[in-house]
PDB file of N, CA and C in Angstrom:
ATOM      1  N   MET A 228       1.968   0.861 -16.016  1.00 64.00           N
ATOM      2  CA  MET A 228       0.982   1.702 -15.356  1.00 64.00           C
ATOM      3  C   MET A 228       1.657   3.016 -14.955  1.00 64.00           C
ATOM      4  N   ALA A 229       1.035   4.125 -15.277  1.00 74.00           N
ATOM      5  CA  ALA A 229       1.587   5.440 -14.968  1.00 74.00           C
ATOM      6  C   ALA A 229       1.421   5.753 -13.489  1.00 74.00           C
ATOM      7  N   ALA A 230       2.225   6.679 -13.018  1.00 88.00           N
ATOM      8  CA  ALA A 230       2.108   7.120 -11.630  1.00 88.00           C
ATOM      9  C   ALA A 230       0.733   7.736 -11.412  1.00 88.00           C
ATOM     10  N   MET A 231       0.226   7.573 -10.199  1.00 93.00           N
ATOM     11  CA  MET A 231      -1.114   8.064  -9.899  1.00 93.00           C
ATOM     12  C   MET A 231      -1.130   8.778  -8.558  1.00 93.00           C
ATOM     13  N   THR A 232      -2.166   9.539  -8.339  1.00 94.00           N
ATOM     14  CA  THR A 232      -2.357  10.231  -7.071  1.00 94.00           C
ATOM     15  C   THR A 232      -2.932   9.258  -6.045  1.00 94.00           C
ATOM     16  N   ILE A 233      -3.088   9.731  -4.826  1.00 95.00           N
ATOM     17  CA  ILE A 233      -3.670   8.892  -3.783  1.00 95.00           C
ATOM     18  C   ILE A 233      -5.111   8.511  -4.144  1.00 95.00           C
ATOM     19  N   ALA A 234      -5.828   9.412  -4.811  1.00 96.00           N
ATOM     20  CA  ALA A 234      -7.199   9.091  -5.232  1.00 96.00           C
ATOM     21  C   ALA A 234      -7.196   7.971  -6.264  1.00 96.00           C
ATOM     22  N   GLY A 235      -6.245   8.002  -7.180  1.00 96.00           N
ATOM     23  CA  GLY A 235      -6.128   6.935  -8.173  1.00 96.00           C
ATOM     24  C   GLY A 235      -5.769   5.609  -7.533  1.00 96.00           C
ATOM     25  N   LEU A 236      -4.869   5.653  -6.556  1.00 97.00           N
ATOM     26  CA  LEU A 236      -4.506   4.431  -5.831  1.00 97.00           C
ATOM     27  C   LEU A 236      -5.719   3.872  -5.102  1.00 97.00           C
ATOM     28  N   ALA A 237      -6.472   4.741  -4.450  1.00 98.00           N
ATOM     29  CA  ALA A 237      -7.665   4.306  -3.726  1.00 98.00           C
ATOM     30  C   ALA A 237      -8.666   3.653  -4.679  1.00 98.00           C
ATOM     31  N   ARG A 238      -8.887   4.265  -5.839  1.00 97.00           N
ATOM     32  CA  ARG A 238      -9.806   3.682  -6.837  1.00 97.00           C
ATOM     33  C   ARG A 238      -9.311   2.317  -7.297  1.00 97.00           C
ATOM     34  N   ALA A 239      -8.009   2.218  -7.569  1.00 96.00           N
ATOM     35  CA  ALA A 239      -7.441   0.952  -8.051  1.00 96.00           C
ATOM     36  C   ALA A 239      -7.564  -0.150  -7.006  1.00 96.00           C
ATOM     37  N   GLY A 240      -7.536   0.229  -5.741  1.00 95.00           N
ATOM     38  CA  GLY A 240      -7.647  -0.754  -4.669  1.00 95.00           C
ATOM     39  C   GLY A 240      -9.050  -0.913  -4.132  1.00 95.00           C
ATOM     40  N   ASP A 241     -10.002  -0.177  -4.712  1.00 96.00           N
ATOM     41  CA  ASP A 241     -11.407  -0.225  -4.307  1.00 96.00           C
ATOM     42  C   ASP A 241     -11.577   0.116  -2.829  1.00 96.00           C
ATOM     43  N   VAL A 242     -10.861   1.166  -2.395  1.00 97.00           N
ATOM     44  CA  VAL A 242     -10.971   1.670  -1.025  1.00 97.00           C
ATOM     45  C   VAL A 242     -11.082   3.189  -1.089  1.00 97.00           C
ATOM     46  N   GLY A 243     -11.333   3.792   0.050  1.00 98.00           N
ATOM     47  CA  GLY A 243     -11.358   5.245   0.127  1.00 98.00           C
ATOM     48  C   GLY A 243      -9.964   5.812   0.370  1.00 98.00           C
ATOM     49  N   VAL A 244      -9.823   7.086   0.106  1.00 97.00           N
ATOM     50  CA  VAL A 244      -8.545   7.764   0.333  1.00 97.00           C
ATOM     51  C   VAL A 244      -8.145   7.667   1.803  1.00 97.00           C
ATOM     52  N   GLU A 245      -9.105   7.807   2.705  1.00 98.00           N
ATOM     53  CA  GLU A 245      -8.790   7.726   4.137  1.00 98.00           C
ATOM     54  C   GLU A 245      -8.288   6.338   4.524  1.00 98.00           C
ATOM     55  N   THR A 246      -8.752   5.310   3.837  1.00 98.00           N
ATOM     56  CA  THR A 246      -8.245   3.956   4.093  1.00 98.00           C
ATOM     57  C   THR A 246      -6.785   3.865   3.694  1.00 98.00           C
ATOM     58  N   VAL A 247      -6.429   4.434   2.559  1.00 98.00           N
ATOM     59  CA  VAL A 247      -5.023   4.455   2.131  1.00 98.00           C
ATOM     60  C   VAL A 247      -4.189   5.171   3.183  1.00 98.00           C
ATOM     61  N   ARG A 248      -4.652   6.321   3.648  1.00 97.00           N
ATOM     62  CA  ARG A 248      -3.912   7.075   4.672  1.00 97.00           C
ATOM     63  C   ARG A 248      -3.791   6.278   5.968  1.00 97.00           C
ATOM     64  N   TYR A 249      -4.846   5.574   6.335  1.00 98.00           N
ATOM     65  CA  TYR A 249      -4.807   4.738   7.538  1.00 98.00           C
ATOM     66  C   TYR A 249      -3.757   3.638   7.396  1.00 98.00           C
ATOM     67  N   TYR A 250      -3.736   2.976   6.259  1.00 98.00           N
ATOM     68  CA  TYR A 250      -2.729   1.939   6.021  1.00 98.00           C
ATOM     69  C   TYR A 250      -1.321   2.531   6.061  1.00 98.00           C
ATOM     70  N   GLN A 251      -1.167   3.748   5.595  1.00 97.00           N
ATOM     71  CA  GLN A 251       0.140   4.406   5.667  1.00 97.00           C
ATOM     72  C   GLN A 251       0.530   4.669   7.120  1.00 97.00           C
ATOM     73  N   ARG A 252      -0.409   5.160   7.910  1.00 96.00           N
ATOM     74  CA  ARG A 252      -0.116   5.408   9.334  1.00 96.00           C
ATOM     75  C   ARG A 252       0.244   4.121  10.059  1.00 96.00           C
ATOM     76  N   ARG A 253      -0.378   3.017   9.651  1.00 96.00           N
ATOM     77  CA  ARG A 253      -0.099   1.713  10.269  1.00 96.00           C
ATOM     78  C   ARG A 253       1.183   1.085   9.738  1.00 96.00           C
ATOM     79  N   GLY A 254       1.782   1.670   8.720  1.00 94.00           N
ATOM     80  CA  GLY A 254       3.015   1.150   8.149  1.00 94.00           C
ATOM     81  C   GLY A 254       2.815   0.051   7.118  1.00 94.00           C
ATOM     82  N   LEU A 255       1.578  -0.157   6.685  1.00 96.00           N
ATOM     83  CA  LEU A 255       1.293  -1.191   5.692  1.00 96.00           C
ATOM     84  C   LEU A 255       1.596  -0.714   4.274  1.00 96.00           C
ATOM     85  N   LEU A 256       1.435   0.562   4.045  1.00 96.00           N
ATOM     86  CA  LEU A 256       1.753   1.175   2.753  1.00 96.00           C
ATOM     87  C   LEU A 256       2.768   2.285   2.986  1.00 96.00           C
ATOM     88  N   ALA A 257       3.706   2.395   2.073  1.00 92.00           N
ATOM     89  CA  ALA A 257       4.700   3.470   2.165  1.00 92.00           C
ATOM     90  C   ALA A 257       4.059   4.793   1.766  1.00 92.00           C
ATOM     91  N   GLN A 258       4.593   5.860   2.334  1.00 88.00           N
ATOM     92  CA  GLN A 258       4.142   7.191   1.963  1.00 88.00           C
ATOM     93  C   GLN A 258       5.247   7.831   1.137  1.00 88.00           C
ATOM     94  N   PRO A 259       5.042   7.968  -0.161  1.00 87.00           N
ATOM     95  CA  PRO A 259       6.106   8.512  -1.010  1.00 87.00           C
ATOM     96  C   PRO A 259       6.429   9.959  -0.650  1.00 87.00           C
ATOM     97  N   ASP A 260       7.649  10.360  -0.980  1.00 79.00           N
ATOM     98  CA  ASP A 260       8.054  11.746  -0.764  1.00 79.00           C
ATOM     99  C   ASP A 260       7.244  12.668  -1.655  1.00 79.00           C
ATOM    100  N   ARG A 261       7.117  13.898  -1.191  1.00 79.00           N
ATOM    101  CA  ARG A 261       6.441  14.911  -2.010  1.00 79.00           C
ATOM    102  C   ARG A 261       7.462  15.550  -2.942  1.00 79.00           C
ATOM    103  N   PRO A 262       7.193  15.517  -4.232  1.00 78.00           N
ATOM    104  CA  PRO A 262       8.082  16.226  -5.162  1.00 78.00           C
ATOM    105  C   PRO A 262       7.845  17.735  -5.064  1.00 78.00           C
ATOM    106  N   LEU A 263       8.472  18.473  -5.913  1.00 72.00           N
ATOM    107  CA  LEU A 263       8.375  19.937  -5.867  1.00 72.00           C
ATOM    108  C   LEU A 263       6.942  20.455  -5.950  1.00 72.00           C
ATOM    109  N   ARG A 264       6.119  19.825  -6.745  1.00 76.00           N
ATOM    110  CA  ARG A 264       4.724  20.276  -6.876  1.00 76.00           C
ATOM    111  C   ARG A 264       3.881  19.923  -5.660  1.00 76.00           C
ATOM    112  N   GLY A 265       4.348  19.028  -4.828  1.00 82.00           N
ATOM    113  CA  GLY A 265       3.636  18.687  -3.611  1.00 82.00           C
ATOM    114  C   GLY A 265       2.642  17.554  -3.725  1.00 82.00           C
ATOM    115  N   VAL A 266       2.526  16.921  -4.892  1.00 85.00           N
ATOM    116  CA  VAL A 266       1.575  15.820  -5.071  1.00 85.00           C
ATOM    117  C   VAL A 266       2.337  14.501  -5.030  1.00 85.00           C
ATOM    118  N   ARG A 267       1.980  13.664  -4.082  1.00 89.00           N
ATOM    119  CA  ARG A 267       2.622  12.356  -3.990  1.00 89.00           C
ATOM    120  C   ARG A 267       2.134  11.478  -5.134  1.00 89.00           C
ATOM    121  N   ARG A 268       3.022  10.624  -5.624  1.00 91.00           N
ATOM    122  CA  ARG A 268       2.693   9.731  -6.734  1.00 91.00           C
ATOM    123  C   ARG A 268       2.902   8.286  -6.315  1.00 91.00           C
ATOM    124  N   TYR A 269       2.003   7.436  -6.751  1.00 94.00           N
ATOM    125  CA  TYR A 269       2.025   6.015  -6.444  1.00 94.00           C
ATOM    126  C   TYR A 269       2.151   5.243  -7.745  1.00 94.00           C
ATOM    127  N   ASP A 270       2.688   4.004  -7.650  1.00 93.00           N
ATOM    128  CA  ASP A 270       2.889   3.211  -8.864  1.00 93.00           C
ATOM    129  C   ASP A 270       2.245   1.837  -8.729  1.00 93.00           C
ATOM    130  N   SER A 271       2.523   0.978  -9.696  1.00 93.00           N
ATOM    131  CA  SER A 271       1.894  -0.350  -9.728  1.00 93.00           C
ATOM    132  C   SER A 271       2.293  -1.202  -8.525  1.00 93.00           C
ATOM    133  N   ASN A 272       3.477  -0.993  -7.970  1.00 93.00           N
ATOM    134  CA  ASN A 272       3.864  -1.736  -6.765  1.00 93.00           C
ATOM    135  C   ASN A 272       2.955  -1.384  -5.594  1.00 93.00           C
ATOM    136  N   ASP A 273       2.590  -0.115  -5.487  1.00 95.00           N
ATOM    137  CA  ASP A 273       1.677   0.314  -4.428  1.00 95.00           C
ATOM    138  C   ASP A 273       0.293  -0.297  -4.630  1.00 95.00           C
ATOM    139  N   VAL A 274      -0.149  -0.371  -5.883  1.00 95.00           N
ATOM    140  CA  VAL A 274      -1.451  -0.982  -6.182  1.00 95.00           C
ATOM    141  C   VAL A 274      -1.436  -2.452  -5.780  1.00 95.00           C
ATOM    142  N   ARG A 275      -0.383  -3.172  -6.152  1.00 95.00           N
ATOM    143  CA  ARG A 275      -0.292  -4.596  -5.795  1.00 95.00           C
ATOM    144  C   ARG A 275      -0.284  -4.786  -4.280  1.00 95.00           C
ATOM    145  N   ARG A 276       0.449  -3.947  -3.583  1.00 96.00           N
ATOM    146  CA  ARG A 276       0.520  -4.058  -2.124  1.00 96.00           C
ATOM    147  C   ARG A 276      -0.853  -3.787  -1.502  1.00 96.00           C
ATOM    148  N   LEU A 277      -1.546  -2.767  -1.988  1.00 97.00           N
ATOM    149  CA  LEU A 277      -2.881  -2.455  -1.487  1.00 97.00           C
ATOM    150  C   LEU A 277      -3.845  -3.599  -1.778  1.00 97.00           C
ATOM    151  N   GLN A 278      -3.775  -4.163  -2.967  1.00 96.00           N
ATOM    152  CA  GLN A 278      -4.649  -5.288  -3.304  1.00 96.00           C
ATOM    153  C   GLN A 278      -4.341  -6.506  -2.437  1.00 96.00           C
ATOM    154  N   PHE A 279      -3.060  -6.719  -2.119  1.00 96.00           N
ATOM    155  CA  PHE A 279      -2.699  -7.819  -1.230  1.00 96.00           C
ATOM    156  C   PHE A 279      -3.309  -7.597   0.153  1.00 96.00           C
ATOM    157  N   ILE A 280      -3.207  -6.383   0.666  1.00 97.00           N
ATOM    158  CA  ILE A 280      -3.767  -6.070   1.987  1.00 97.00           C
ATOM    159  C   ILE A 280      -5.256  -6.359   2.002  1.00 97.00           C
ATOM    160  N   ARG A 281      -5.969  -5.907   0.983  1.00 97.00           N
ATOM    161  CA  ARG A 281      -7.419  -6.128   0.913  1.00 97.00           C
ATOM    162  C   ARG A 281      -7.750  -7.619   0.799  1.00 97.00           C
ATOM    163  N   SER A 282      -6.991  -8.352   0.002  1.00 97.00           N
ATOM    164  CA  SER A 282      -7.232  -9.793  -0.147  1.00 97.00           C
ATOM    165  C   SER A 282      -6.978 -10.520   1.164  1.00 97.00           C
ATOM    166  N   ALA A 283      -5.909 -10.155   1.832  1.00 97.00           N
ATOM    167  CA  ALA A 283      -5.583 -10.798   3.108  1.00 97.00           C
ATOM    168  C   ALA A 283      -6.658 -10.501   4.148  1.00 97.00           C
ATOM    169  N   GLN A 284      -7.168  -9.279   4.160  1.00 97.00           N
ATOM    170  CA  GLN A 284      -8.256  -8.950   5.079  1.00 97.00           C
ATOM    171  C   GLN A 284      -9.489  -9.791   4.770  1.00 97.00           C
ATOM    172  N   SER A 285      -9.804  -9.946   3.499  1.00 97.00           N
ATOM    173  CA  SER A 285     -10.960 -10.756   3.098  1.00 97.00           C
ATOM    174  C   SER A 285     -10.793 -12.209   3.507  1.00 97.00           C
ATOM    175  N   ALA A 286      -9.536 -12.662   3.567  1.00 98.00           N
ATOM    176  CA  ALA A 286      -9.253 -14.040   3.968  1.00 98.00           C
ATOM    177  C   ALA A 286      -9.245 -14.200   5.487  1.00 98.00           C
ATOM    178  N   GLY A 287      -9.449 -13.098   6.213  1.00 98.00           N
ATOM    179  CA  GLY A 287      -9.556 -13.189   7.664  1.00 98.00           C
ATOM    180  C   GLY A 287      -8.317 -12.789   8.445  1.00 98.00           C
ATOM    181  N   PHE A 288      -7.286 -12.306   7.772  1.00 98.00           N
ATOM    182  CA  PHE A 288      -6.078 -11.876   8.471  1.00 98.00           C
ATOM    183  C   PHE A 288      -6.307 -10.506   9.115  1.00 98.00           C
ATOM    184  N   SER A 289      -5.741 -10.317  10.302  1.00 98.00           N
ATOM    185  CA  SER A 289      -5.791  -9.009  10.955  1.00 98.00           C
ATOM    186  C   SER A 289      -4.723  -8.107  10.338  1.00 98.00           C
ATOM    187  N   LEU A 290      -4.827  -6.815  10.590  1.00 97.00           N
ATOM    188  CA  LEU A 290      -3.820  -5.894  10.062  1.00 97.00           C
ATOM    189  C   LEU A 290      -2.441  -6.183  10.652  1.00 97.00           C
ATOM    190  N   GLU A 291      -2.399  -6.629  11.896  1.00 97.00           N
ATOM    191  CA  GLU A 291      -1.122  -6.998  12.512  1.00 97.00           C
ATOM    192  C   GLU A 291      -0.499  -8.191  11.788  1.00 97.00           C
ATOM    193  N   GLN A 292      -1.311  -9.180  11.472  1.00 97.00           N
ATOM    194  CA  GLN A 292      -0.815 -10.350  10.745  1.00 97.00           C
ATOM    195  C   GLN A 292      -0.369  -9.965   9.332  1.00 97.00           C
ATOM    196  N   ILE A 293      -1.114  -9.078   8.706  1.00 97.00           N
ATOM    197  CA  ILE A 293      -0.754  -8.626   7.363  1.00 97.00           C
ATOM    198  C   ILE A 293       0.577  -7.890   7.407  1.00 97.00           C
ATOM    199  N   ALA A 294       0.783  -7.070   8.429  1.00 96.00           N
ATOM    200  CA  ALA A 294       2.057  -6.357   8.575  1.00 96.00           C
ATOM    201  C   ALA A 294       3.208  -7.351   8.687  1.00 96.00           C
ATOM    202  N   GLU A 295       3.004  -8.439   9.427  1.00 95.00           N
ATOM    203  CA  GLU A 295       4.043  -9.469   9.557  1.00 95.00           C
ATOM    204  C   GLU A 295       4.317 -10.136   8.211  1.00 95.00           C
ATOM    205  N   LEU A 296       3.259 -10.446   7.466  1.00 94.00           N
ATOM    206  CA  LEU A 296       3.437 -11.059   6.145  1.00 94.00           C
ATOM    207  C   LEU A 296       4.195 -10.127   5.204  1.00 94.00           C
ATOM    208  N   LEU A 297       3.850  -8.859   5.231  1.00 94.00           N
ATOM    209  CA  LEU A 297       4.536  -7.890   4.376  1.00 94.00           C
ATOM    210  C   LEU A 297       5.999  -7.737   4.780  1.00 94.00           C
ATOM    211  N   ALA A 298       6.272  -7.781   6.075  1.00 91.00           N
ATOM    212  CA  ALA A 298       7.658  -7.689   6.551  1.00 91.00           C
ATOM    213  C   ALA A 298       8.456  -8.907   6.101  1.00 91.00           C
ATOM    214  N   LEU A 299       7.839 -10.080   6.157  1.00 89.00           N
ATOM    215  CA  LEU A 299       8.517 -11.294   5.687  1.00 89.00           C
ATOM    216  C   LEU A 299       8.824 -11.192   4.198  1.00 89.00           C
ATOM    217  N   ASP A 300       7.870 -10.712   3.434  1.00 77.00           N
ATOM    218  CA  ASP A 300       8.074 -10.563   1.997  1.00 77.00           C
ATOM    219  C   ASP A 300       9.211  -9.583   1.716  1.00 77.00           C
ATOM    220  N   SER A 301       9.264  -8.494   2.454  1.00 67.00           N
ATOM    221  CA  SER A 301      10.327  -7.497   2.264  1.00 67.00           C
ATOM    222  C   SER A 301      11.686  -8.065   2.616  1.00 67.00           C
ATOM    223  N   SER A 302      11.748  -8.872   3.679  1.00 56.00           N
ATOM    224  CA  SER A 302      13.042  -9.446   4.069  1.00 56.00           C
ATOM    225  C   SER A 302      13.501 -10.478   3.043  1.00 56.00           C
ATOM    226  N   LEU A 303      12.578 -11.196   2.429  1.00 51.00           N
ATOM    227  CA  LEU A 303      12.946 -12.145   1.375  1.00 51.00           C
ATOM    228  C   LEU A 303      13.478 -11.407   0.154  1.00 51.00           C
ATOM    229  N   ASP A 304      12.867 -10.263  -0.163  1.00 55.00           N
ATOM    230  CA  ASP A 304      13.351  -9.461  -1.296  1.00 55.00           C
ATOM    231  C   ASP A 304      14.777  -8.993  -1.064  1.00 55.00           C
ATOM    232  N   ARG A 305      15.106  -8.609   0.166  1.00 52.00           N
ATOM    233  CA  ARG A 305      16.455  -8.138   0.471  1.00 52.00           C
ATOM    234  C   ARG A 305      17.479  -9.260   0.377  1.00 52.00           C
ATOM    235  N   GLN A 306      17.062 -10.508   0.634  1.00 50.00           N
ATOM    236  CA  GLN A 306      17.985 -11.639   0.592  1.00 50.00           C
ATOM    237  C   GLN A 306      18.300 -12.060  -0.835  1.00 50.00           C
ATOM    238  N   ARG A 307      17.443 -11.711  -1.773  1.00 46.00           N
ATOM    239  CA  ARG A 307      17.624 -12.143  -3.175  1.00 46.00           C
ATOM    240  C   ARG A 307      18.721 -11.408  -3.841  1.00 46.00           C
TER     241      ARG A 307
END
């Protein structure tokens, strides 16, 4: 999957751009650095993370609980 803009990420996750920004402010999604052109780019890992957040919300998890799950997943990745 090619790199995409925030609008592309939002479409892939079936959310609005403001939802992506909200998740970034909450620390659920990373905010990539701006390259020289100033357009942030997102990849398939960001899409998977966004889809996980949406699925977890649908299953009844709060954003706080989702943040804990994502932190656990990140710590397991570091241990591997």
